[in-house]
Amino acid sequence: MTPIDLRSDTVTRPTAAMREAMARAEVGDDVYGEDPTVNLLQQEVAALLGKEAALFVPSGTMANQVSLGVLTRPGDEIVCDAGAHCISFESGALAALWGVQARTIAADRGLLDPVEVEAAIRPAGDVFPRTRAVALENTHNRGGGAVYPLERIRALGELARRRGLHLHLDGARLWNACAATGIAPAEYAREATTVSVCLSKGLGAPAGSLVAGSRDLVAEARRLRKRLGGGMRQAGVLAAAGLHALRNHRGRLAEDHANARRLADGLTELGGLLPFPVETNLVFVAFTGRSAADLSARLASEGVLANPEGSRPELLRLVTHLDVSRAQVDDALARIARVLRAA
Ligand SMILES: *Cc1c(COP(=O)(O)O)cnc(C)c1O
């Protein structure tokens, strides 16, 4: 029985066409700025996000941390939601690398409210940390793939400008937000000082993320990337996969979203409770009285891989992606039904 892997949109393998693009890539030493494929990827992503420049980095974690590193000084504070990836799933990097602390807001689906953000900004004074940046996440991972309403981002941007703060947009799944709404990446990114985007989630590249912003900030980000050991040499092989993904896989994200909705409907029919509406490719579901860890183990033995979400004991997270077809979604539902009937 072939497992159907719904653990994450990071589990995809490069397609044959992507591998071919990687094999053909022109390369050079990117620490010298001489890899033409990396340079092209950086230009294309900067243009897509409406920024002056972009920088290729190995992971989304490095993209977020390099961004926050250039925006802050030790002792500063950022405001973000309590479930934000940059403080929840990055191994304590914000504190360990930059000496920065977070003031968190328990935001509905992780989407920050400008009024609450404004209330979290510290007053001036010797005793206070300096509030330096607001970090937001679109789509929101812990929020079940929630998409930010554009007006909300604009209001947060207006607030940040008025109060002299930077705005960092963690856009690991920004492409999914764009596919869900038809809004261009540059529109979502307009208010942001720095933007991070991933190529290795829904887009299906094997690795790679980018940081985008002004030329000066990206130059500083480049320095921090080197400091963290993220300066890669003939990285064009990876950049070629990213370019292929950007050009060929953005358009198909709507399929993942349709599959996620189909999965959600099927889970509801099986008695599953969905805490959030399914807007993109993440599906959170709880089955009353069943621990997600136990269910996850039972599902695995039927060939359905799904992880506990982690924020409460009954919640499971299922993710649709490039390597899961509509037929496999139906197959997964049949297998899940068997597991639920069995115990
Ligand atoms: C996955 C993810 C990241 C980090 O990406 P890695 O490449 O796994 O380091 C950052 N932010 C969000 C919202 C993510 O989902």
Coordinates of C-alpha atoms and ligand atoms in Angstrom, one line a residue:
M1 CA 0.0 0.0 0.0
T2 CA 1.6 3.3 -1.1
P3 CA 1.4 5.8 1.8
I4 CA -0.5 9.0 1.1
D5 CA 1.7 11.7 2.8
L6 CA -0.4 14.5 4.2
R7 CA 2.1 15.6 6.9
S8 CA 3.3 18.7 5.1
D9 CA 3.7 20.4 1.8
T10 CA 7.5 20.1 2.3
V11 CA 7.5 16.4 1.5
T12 CA 7.2 16.8 -2.3
R13 CA 9.9 15.4 -4.6
P14 CA 11.2 17.4 -7.5
T15 CA 9.4 16.6 -10.8
A16 CA 11.2 15.2 -13.8
A17 CA 11.0 18.6 -15.5
M18 CA 12.4 20.3 -12.4
R19 CA 15.3 17.9 -12.2
E20 CA 16.0 18.6 -15.9
A21 CA 16.1 22.3 -15.2
M22 CA 18.5 21.7 -12.3
A23 CA 20.7 19.5 -14.5
R24 CA 20.9 22.3 -17.2
A25 CA 21.4 25.2 -14.8
E26 CA 24.2 27.6 -15.5
V27 CA 26.2 28.1 -12.3
G28 CA 29.0 30.1 -10.6
D29 CA 30.2 30.9 -7.1
D30 CA 27.3 32.7 -5.5
V31 CA 29.4 34.0 -2.6
Y32 CA 31.1 36.0 -5.3
G33 CA 27.7 36.9 -6.7
E34 CA 28.6 35.0 -9.8
D35 CA 25.9 32.4 -10.1
P36 CA 23.7 33.6 -13.0
T37 CA 20.8 31.3 -12.1
V38 CA 20.7 32.6 -8.5
N39 CA 20.9 36.1 -9.8
L40 CA 18.0 35.5 -12.1
L41 CA 15.9 33.9 -9.4
Q42 CA 16.6 36.9 -7.1
Q43 CA 15.6 39.4 -9.8
E44 CA 12.4 37.5 -10.6
V45 CA 11.3 37.2 -7.0
A46 CA 12.2 40.9 -6.2
A47 CA 10.0 41.9 -9.2
L48 CA 7.1 39.6 -8.2
L49 CA 7.2 41.1 -4.7
G50 CA 7.6 44.7 -5.9
K51 CA 10.9 45.1 -4.0
E52 CA 14.3 46.5 -5.1
A53 CA 16.2 43.3 -4.4
A54 CA 16.0 39.7 -3.1
L55 CA 18.4 37.2 -1.6
F56 CA 18.4 33.4 -2.0
V57 CA 18.8 31.6 1.3
P58 CA 18.7 27.8 2.2
S59 CA 15.5 27.8 4.3
G60 CA 12.4 29.7 5.4
T61 CA 13.8 29.8 8.9
M62 CA 17.0 31.6 7.7
A63 CA 14.9 33.9 5.6
N64 CA 12.8 35.0 8.6
Q65 CA 15.8 35.2 10.9
V66 CA 18.0 37.2 8.5
S67 CA 15.1 39.6 8.0
L68 CA 14.5 40.1 11.7
G69 CA 18.2 40.3 12.3
V70 CA 18.6 43.3 9.9
L71 CA 15.5 45.1 11.4
T72 CA 16.5 44.8 15.1
R73 CA 19.2 45.4 17.7
P74 CA 19.8 43.4 20.9
G75 CA 17.2 44.4 23.5
D76 CA 14.5 45.2 20.9
E77 CA 11.1 43.7 20.9
I78 CA 8.9 42.5 18.0
V79 CA 5.2 42.2 18.1
C80 CA 3.7 39.1 16.6
D81 CA 0.9 36.6 17.2
A82 CA 1.5 33.8 19.8
G83 CA 1.6 31.1 17.2
A84 CA 4.0 32.8 14.8
H85 CA 6.4 30.5 13.1
C86 CA 9.4 32.9 13.7
I87 CA 9.0 32.4 17.5
S88 CA 7.4 29.0 17.7
F89 CA 9.3 26.7 15.2
E90 CA 12.7 28.3 14.7
S91 CA 14.6 26.8 17.7
G92 CA 14.6 30.0 19.7
A93 CA 16.6 31.8 17.0
L94 CA 15.2 35.3 17.6
A95 CA 16.5 35.3 21.2
A96 CA 19.6 33.2 20.6
L97 CA 20.9 35.0 17.4
W98 CA 19.7 38.6 17.8
G99 CA 19.0 39.1 21.6
V100 CA 15.5 40.1 20.6
Q101 CA 12.3 39.3 22.5
A102 CA 8.7 38.9 21.3
R103 CA 5.6 40.5 22.6
T104 CA 2.9 38.1 21.5
I105 CA -0.8 38.6 20.8
A106 CA -3.3 35.6 20.9
A107 CA -4.8 36.6 17.6
D108 CA -7.8 34.9 16.0
R109 CA -6.4 32.4 13.4
G110 CA -3.1 34.2 13.9
L111 CA -4.2 37.3 12.0
L112 CA -3.1 40.4 13.9
D113 CA -5.6 43.2 14.7
P114 CA -4.1 46.7 14.3
V115 CA -5.8 48.0 17.5
E116 CA -4.3 45.1 19.5
V117 CA -0.9 45.6 17.9
E118 CA -1.0 49.3 18.7
A119 CA -1.8 48.5 22.3
A120 CA 1.3 46.2 22.4
I121 CA 3.7 48.9 21.3
R122 CA 5.9 49.9 24.3
P123 CA 6.0 53.6 25.3
A124 CA 9.4 55.4 25.1
G125 CA 11.5 55.3 28.2
D126 CA 14.7 53.8 29.7
V127 CA 13.0 50.9 31.3
F128 CA 11.2 49.6 28.2
P129 CA 12.4 47.3 25.4
R130 CA 12.2 49.2 22.1
T131 CA 9.4 47.9 19.9
R132 CA 11.0 47.7 16.5
A133 CA 9.0 45.6 14.2
V134 CA 5.7 43.8 13.7
A135 CA 5.9 40.3 12.2
L136 CA 2.9 38.8 10.3
E137 CA 2.4 35.5 8.5
N138 CA 0.4 35.1 5.3
T139 CA -1.0 32.5 5.0
H140 CA -0.9 31.7 8.7
N141 CA 0.4 28.2 9.5
R142 CA -0.9 27.8 13.0
G143 CA -4.1 29.6 12.0
G144 CA -4.9 26.7 9.6
G145 CA -3.7 28.4 6.5
A146 CA -5.6 31.6 7.1
V147 CA -5.3 34.3 4.5
Y148 CA -4.9 37.9 5.6
P149 CA -7.5 40.3 4.3
L150 CA -5.6 42.9 2.2
E151 CA -7.2 45.8 4.1
R152 CA -5.9 44.3 7.4
I153 CA -2.3 44.3 6.0
R154 CA -2.8 47.9 4.8
A155 CA -4.0 48.9 8.2
L156 CA -1.0 47.3 9.9
G157 CA 1.2 49.0 7.3
E158 CA -0.3 52.4 8.1
L159 CA 0.1 51.7 11.8
A160 CA 3.7 50.7 11.4
R161 CA 4.5 53.8 9.4
R162 CA 2.8 56.1 11.9
R163 CA 4.6 54.5 14.8
G164 CA 8.0 54.2 13.1
L165 CA 8.0 50.4 13.1
H166 CA 9.2 47.9 10.5
L167 CA 6.8 45.3 9.1
H168 CA 8.1 41.8 8.3
L169 CA 5.9 39.5 6.3
D170 CA 6.6 35.8 6.7
G171 CA 5.3 34.7 3.3
A172 CA 6.4 31.0 3.4
R173 CA 3.0 30.3 1.9
L174 CA 2.3 33.7 0.3
W175 CA 1.8 32.0 -3.0
N176 CA -1.1 30.1 -1.5
A177 CA -2.7 33.3 -0.3
C178 CA -2.3 34.7 -3.9
A179 CA -3.8 31.6 -5.4
A180 CA -6.8 31.7 -3.0
T181 CA -7.6 35.4 -3.6
G182 CA -6.1 36.3 -7.0
I183 CA -4.3 39.2 -5.3
A184 CA -0.8 39.8 -6.6
P185 CA 2.2 39.0 -4.4
A186 CA 3.4 42.6 -4.7
E187 CA 0.1 43.8 -3.3
Y188 CA 0.4 41.7 -0.1
A189 CA 4.1 42.8 0.1
R190 CA 3.6 46.5 -0.4
E191 CA 3.5 47.5 3.2
A192 CA 6.3 45.2 4.3
T193 CA 9.9 46.3 4.9
T194 CA 11.1 42.7 4.5
V195 CA 9.3 39.7 3.0
S196 CA 10.3 36.1 3.2
V197 CA 9.0 33.5 0.7
C198 CA 9.6 29.7 0.4
L199 CA 10.1 27.7 -2.7
S200 CA 10.1 24.3 -0.9
K201 CA 6.5 24.3 0.4
G202 CA 3.6 24.4 -2.0
L203 CA 5.8 25.2 -5.0
G204 CA 7.6 21.8 -4.7
A205 CA 11.3 22.8 -4.9
P206 CA 13.7 20.7 -2.9
A207 CA 15.1 23.7 -0.9
G208 CA 15.3 27.4 -0.9
S209 CA 13.7 30.6 0.3
L210 CA 14.2 34.3 -0.4
V211 CA 14.3 37.5 1.5
A212 CA 13.1 40.7 -0.3
G213 CA 13.4 44.3 0.5
S214 CA 15.3 47.5 -0.3
R215 CA 18.8 47.2 -1.8
D216 CA 20.4 48.3 1.4
L217 CA 18.5 45.9 3.6
V218 CA 19.2 43.0 1.3
A219 CA 22.9 43.9 1.3
E220 CA 22.9 43.7 5.1
A221 CA 20.8 40.4 4.9
R222 CA 23.6 39.0 2.6
R223 CA 26.1 39.7 5.4
L224 CA 24.0 38.0 8.0
R225 CA 23.4 35.0 5.7
K226 CA 27.2 34.6 5.4
R227 CA 27.5 34.9 9.2
L228 CA 25.0 32.1 9.7
G229 CA 26.8 29.9 7.2
G230 CA 24.1 30.2 4.5
G231 CA 26.4 31.5 1.7
M232 CA 26.2 28.7 -0.8
R233 CA 28.5 28.3 -3.8
Q234 CA 27.1 26.7 -7.1
A235 CA 23.6 27.3 -5.7
G236 CA 22.2 27.7 -9.2
V237 CA 21.3 24.1 -9.2
L238 CA 18.8 24.8 -6.4
A239 CA 17.8 28.2 -7.8
A240 CA 16.9 26.5 -11.1
A241 CA 14.5 24.3 -9.3
G242 CA 13.1 27.4 -7.6
L243 CA 12.7 29.2 -11.0
H244 CA 11.0 26.2 -12.5
A245 CA 8.7 26.0 -9.5
L246 CA 7.8 29.7 -9.6
R247 CA 7.1 29.6 -13.3
N248 CA 5.2 26.3 -13.4
H249 CA 3.8 25.5 -10.1
R250 CA 2.1 28.7 -8.8
G251 CA -0.8 28.3 -11.1
R252 CA -1.6 24.8 -9.9
L253 CA -1.9 25.7 -6.2
A254 CA -5.7 26.1 -6.7
E255 CA -5.8 22.4 -7.2
D256 CA -4.3 21.8 -3.7
H257 CA -6.9 24.2 -2.3
A258 CA -9.7 22.3 -4.0
N259 CA -8.3 19.0 -2.7
A260 CA -8.1 20.5 0.8
R261 CA -11.7 21.5 0.6
R262 CA -12.7 18.0 -0.6
L263 CA -10.7 16.5 2.2
A264 CA -12.3 18.8 4.7
D265 CA -15.8 17.9 3.4
G266 CA -15.1 14.2 3.6
L267 CA -13.7 14.5 7.2
T268 CA -16.8 16.4 8.2
E269 CA -18.9 13.6 6.9
L270 CA -16.9 11.2 9.0
G271 CA -17.7 13.2 12.1
G272 CA -14.6 15.3 12.1
L273 CA -14.8 18.8 13.6
L274 CA -13.0 21.6 11.8
P275 CA -12.0 24.5 14.0
F276 CA -11.3 26.7 11.1
P277 CA -12.7 27.2 7.6
V278 CA -10.4 25.7 4.9
E279 CA -9.1 28.6 2.8
T280 CA -5.9 27.1 1.4
N281 CA -4.0 23.8 1.6
L282 CA -4.0 23.2 5.4
V283 CA -6.8 21.2 7.0
F284 CA -7.1 21.0 10.8
V285 CA -9.5 18.4 12.2
A286 CA -10.5 16.9 15.6
F287 CA -12.4 13.8 16.3
T288 CA -14.1 14.0 19.7
G289 CA -12.5 11.8 22.3
R290 CA -9.6 10.7 20.1
S291 CA -6.1 11.8 20.7
A292 CA -4.3 13.1 17.6
A293 CA -1.2 11.2 18.5
D294 CA -3.1 7.9 18.7
L295 CA -5.1 8.6 15.6
S296 CA -1.9 9.6 13.7
A297 CA -0.3 6.2 14.6
R298 CA -3.4 4.2 13.5
L299 CA -3.7 6.2 10.3
A300 CA 0.0 5.5 9.5
S301 CA -0.6 1.8 9.7
E302 CA -3.4 2.3 7.0
G303 CA -1.0 4.3 4.9
V304 CA -2.2 7.8 5.7
L305 CA 0.5 10.1 7.1
A306 CA -0.8 13.1 9.1
N307 CA 0.8 14.7 12.2
P308 CA -0.8 16.0 15.4
E309 CA -1.1 19.8 15.0
G310 CA 0.3 20.3 18.5
S311 CA -1.8 23.2 19.8
R312 CA -4.3 20.9 21.4
P313 CA -4.4 17.1 22.0
E314 CA -7.2 16.2 19.5
L315 CA -6.1 18.3 16.6
L316 CA -4.6 16.7 13.5
R317 CA -3.1 18.6 10.6
L318 CA -3.5 17.4 7.0
V319 CA -1.8 19.2 4.2
T320 CA -2.4 18.9 0.4
H321 CA 0.4 19.5 -2.1
L322 CA 1.9 18.8 -5.5
D323 CA 2.3 15.0 -4.8
V324 CA -1.3 14.4 -3.7
S325 CA -3.8 13.9 -6.4
R326 CA -7.6 14.2 -6.1
A327 CA -7.9 10.4 -6.4
Q328 CA -5.4 10.1 -3.5
V329 CA -7.5 12.4 -1.4
D330 CA -10.5 10.2 -2.0
D331 CA -8.4 7.1 -1.2
A332 CA -7.1 8.8 2.0
L333 CA -10.7 9.5 3.1
A334 CA -11.6 5.8 2.5
R335 CA -8.6 4.7 4.6
I336 CA -9.5 7.2 7.4
A337 CA -13.0 5.9 7.4
R338 CA -11.7 2.4 7.9
V339 CA -9.5 3.5 10.8
L340 CA -12.4 5.3 12.5
R341 CA -14.7 2.3 12.2
A342 CA -12.0 -0.1 13.5
A343 CA -11.5 1.5 16.9
Ligands
LIG1 C1 7.8 26.3 6.9 C2 7.6 27.7 7.4 C3 8.8 28.5 7.6 C4 10.2 28.0 7.6 O1 10.6 27.2 6.6 P1 11.8 26.2 6.6 O2 12.2 26.2 5.2 O3 11.1 24.9 7.1 O4 12.8 26.7 7.5 C5 8.6 29.8 8.0 N1 7.4 30.3 8.1 C6 6.2 29.6 8.0 C7 4.9 30.2 8.1 C8 6.4 28.3 7.6 O5 5.2 27.5 7.4

